[in-house]
Amino acid sequence: MGYFSSLYASELPHRAVAVYMYLHDRADKDGKCYPAIGTIAKELKLSRSTVKRAIVDLEKTGNLRKENRWRENGGKSSNVYFV
């Protein structure tokens, strides 16, 4: 099949598969991307809560690593994701 064969064969819910494919599509050559939860939700036509659950699913299975990002003034920015 291809790159996503193991993802298709996994027991991940469809929400997690959709979010993973979205992040993979937007990742740079190092597998890093940083879209906001709201952006992911809007573009995939999912709720913010569903996207957050999908990210937790992907982190639990080791398909995704998430790190917090911070602004210079100490405010929270979007997360950075590694696929």
PDB file of N, CA, C and O in Angstrom, residues 5 19-20 22 24 45 55 57 74:
ATOM      1  N   SER A   5       0.336   2.482   5.484  1.00  0.00           N
ATOM      2  CA  SER A   5      -0.164   1.110   5.667  1.00  0.00           C
ATOM      3  C   SER A   5      -0.325   0.730   7.130  1.00  0.00           C
ATOM      4  O   SER A   5      -1.355   0.188   7.528  1.00  0.00           O
ATOM      5  N   VAL A  19      -6.294  13.263  11.658  1.00  0.00           N
ATOM      6  CA  VAL A  19      -5.406  14.290  12.209  1.00  0.00           C
ATOM      7  C   VAL A  19      -3.951  13.964  11.887  1.00  0.00           C
ATOM      8  O   VAL A  19      -3.178  14.854  11.516  1.00  0.00           O
ATOM      9  N   TYR A  20      -3.570  12.703  11.978  1.00  0.00           N
ATOM     10  CA  TYR A  20      -2.194  12.332  11.643  1.00  0.00           C
ATOM     11  C   TYR A  20      -1.878  12.671  10.186  1.00  0.00           C
ATOM     12  O   TYR A  20      -0.832  13.242   9.884  1.00  0.00           O
ATOM     13  N   TYR A  22      -3.293  14.868   8.309  1.00  0.00           N
ATOM     14  CA  TYR A  22      -3.263  16.323   8.187  1.00  0.00           C
ATOM     15  C   TYR A  22      -1.895  16.857   8.627  1.00  0.00           C
ATOM     16  O   TYR A  22      -1.272  17.656   7.927  1.00  0.00           O
ATOM     17  N   HIS A  24       0.943  15.203   8.961  1.00  0.00           N
ATOM     18  CA  HIS A  24       1.991  14.690   8.082  1.00  0.00           C
ATOM     19  C   HIS A  24       2.066  15.515   6.795  1.00  0.00           C
ATOM     20  O   HIS A  24       3.160  15.813   6.297  1.00  0.00           O
ATOM     21  N   LYS A  45     -12.966  19.914   9.552  1.00  0.00           N
ATOM     22  CA  LYS A  45     -14.389  19.955   9.898  1.00  0.00           C
ATOM     23  C   LYS A  45     -14.700  19.036  11.091  1.00  0.00           C
ATOM     24  O   LYS A  45     -15.648  18.253  11.081  1.00  0.00           O
ATOM     25  N   ILE A  55      -5.170  13.805  19.112  1.00  0.00           N
ATOM     26  CA  ILE A  55      -3.763  14.049  19.434  1.00  0.00           C
ATOM     27  C   ILE A  55      -3.331  13.176  20.613  1.00  0.00           C
ATOM     28  O   ILE A  55      -2.250  12.588  20.590  1.00  0.00           O
ATOM     29  N   ASP A  57      -4.657  10.283  21.395  1.00  0.00           N
ATOM     30  CA  ASP A  57      -4.586   8.921  20.839  1.00  0.00           C
ATOM     31  C   ASP A  57      -3.244   8.698  20.137  1.00  0.00           C
ATOM     32  O   ASP A  57      -2.598   7.657  20.323  1.00  0.00           O
ATOM     33  N   GLY A  74       5.891  35.283  27.426  1.00  0.00           N
ATOM     34  CA  GLY A  74       5.504  34.210  28.344  1.00  0.00           C
ATOM     35  C   GLY A  74       4.171  33.571  28.036  1.00  0.00           C
ATOM     36  O   GLY A  74       3.781  32.602  28.678  1.00  0.00           O
TER      37      GLY A  74
END
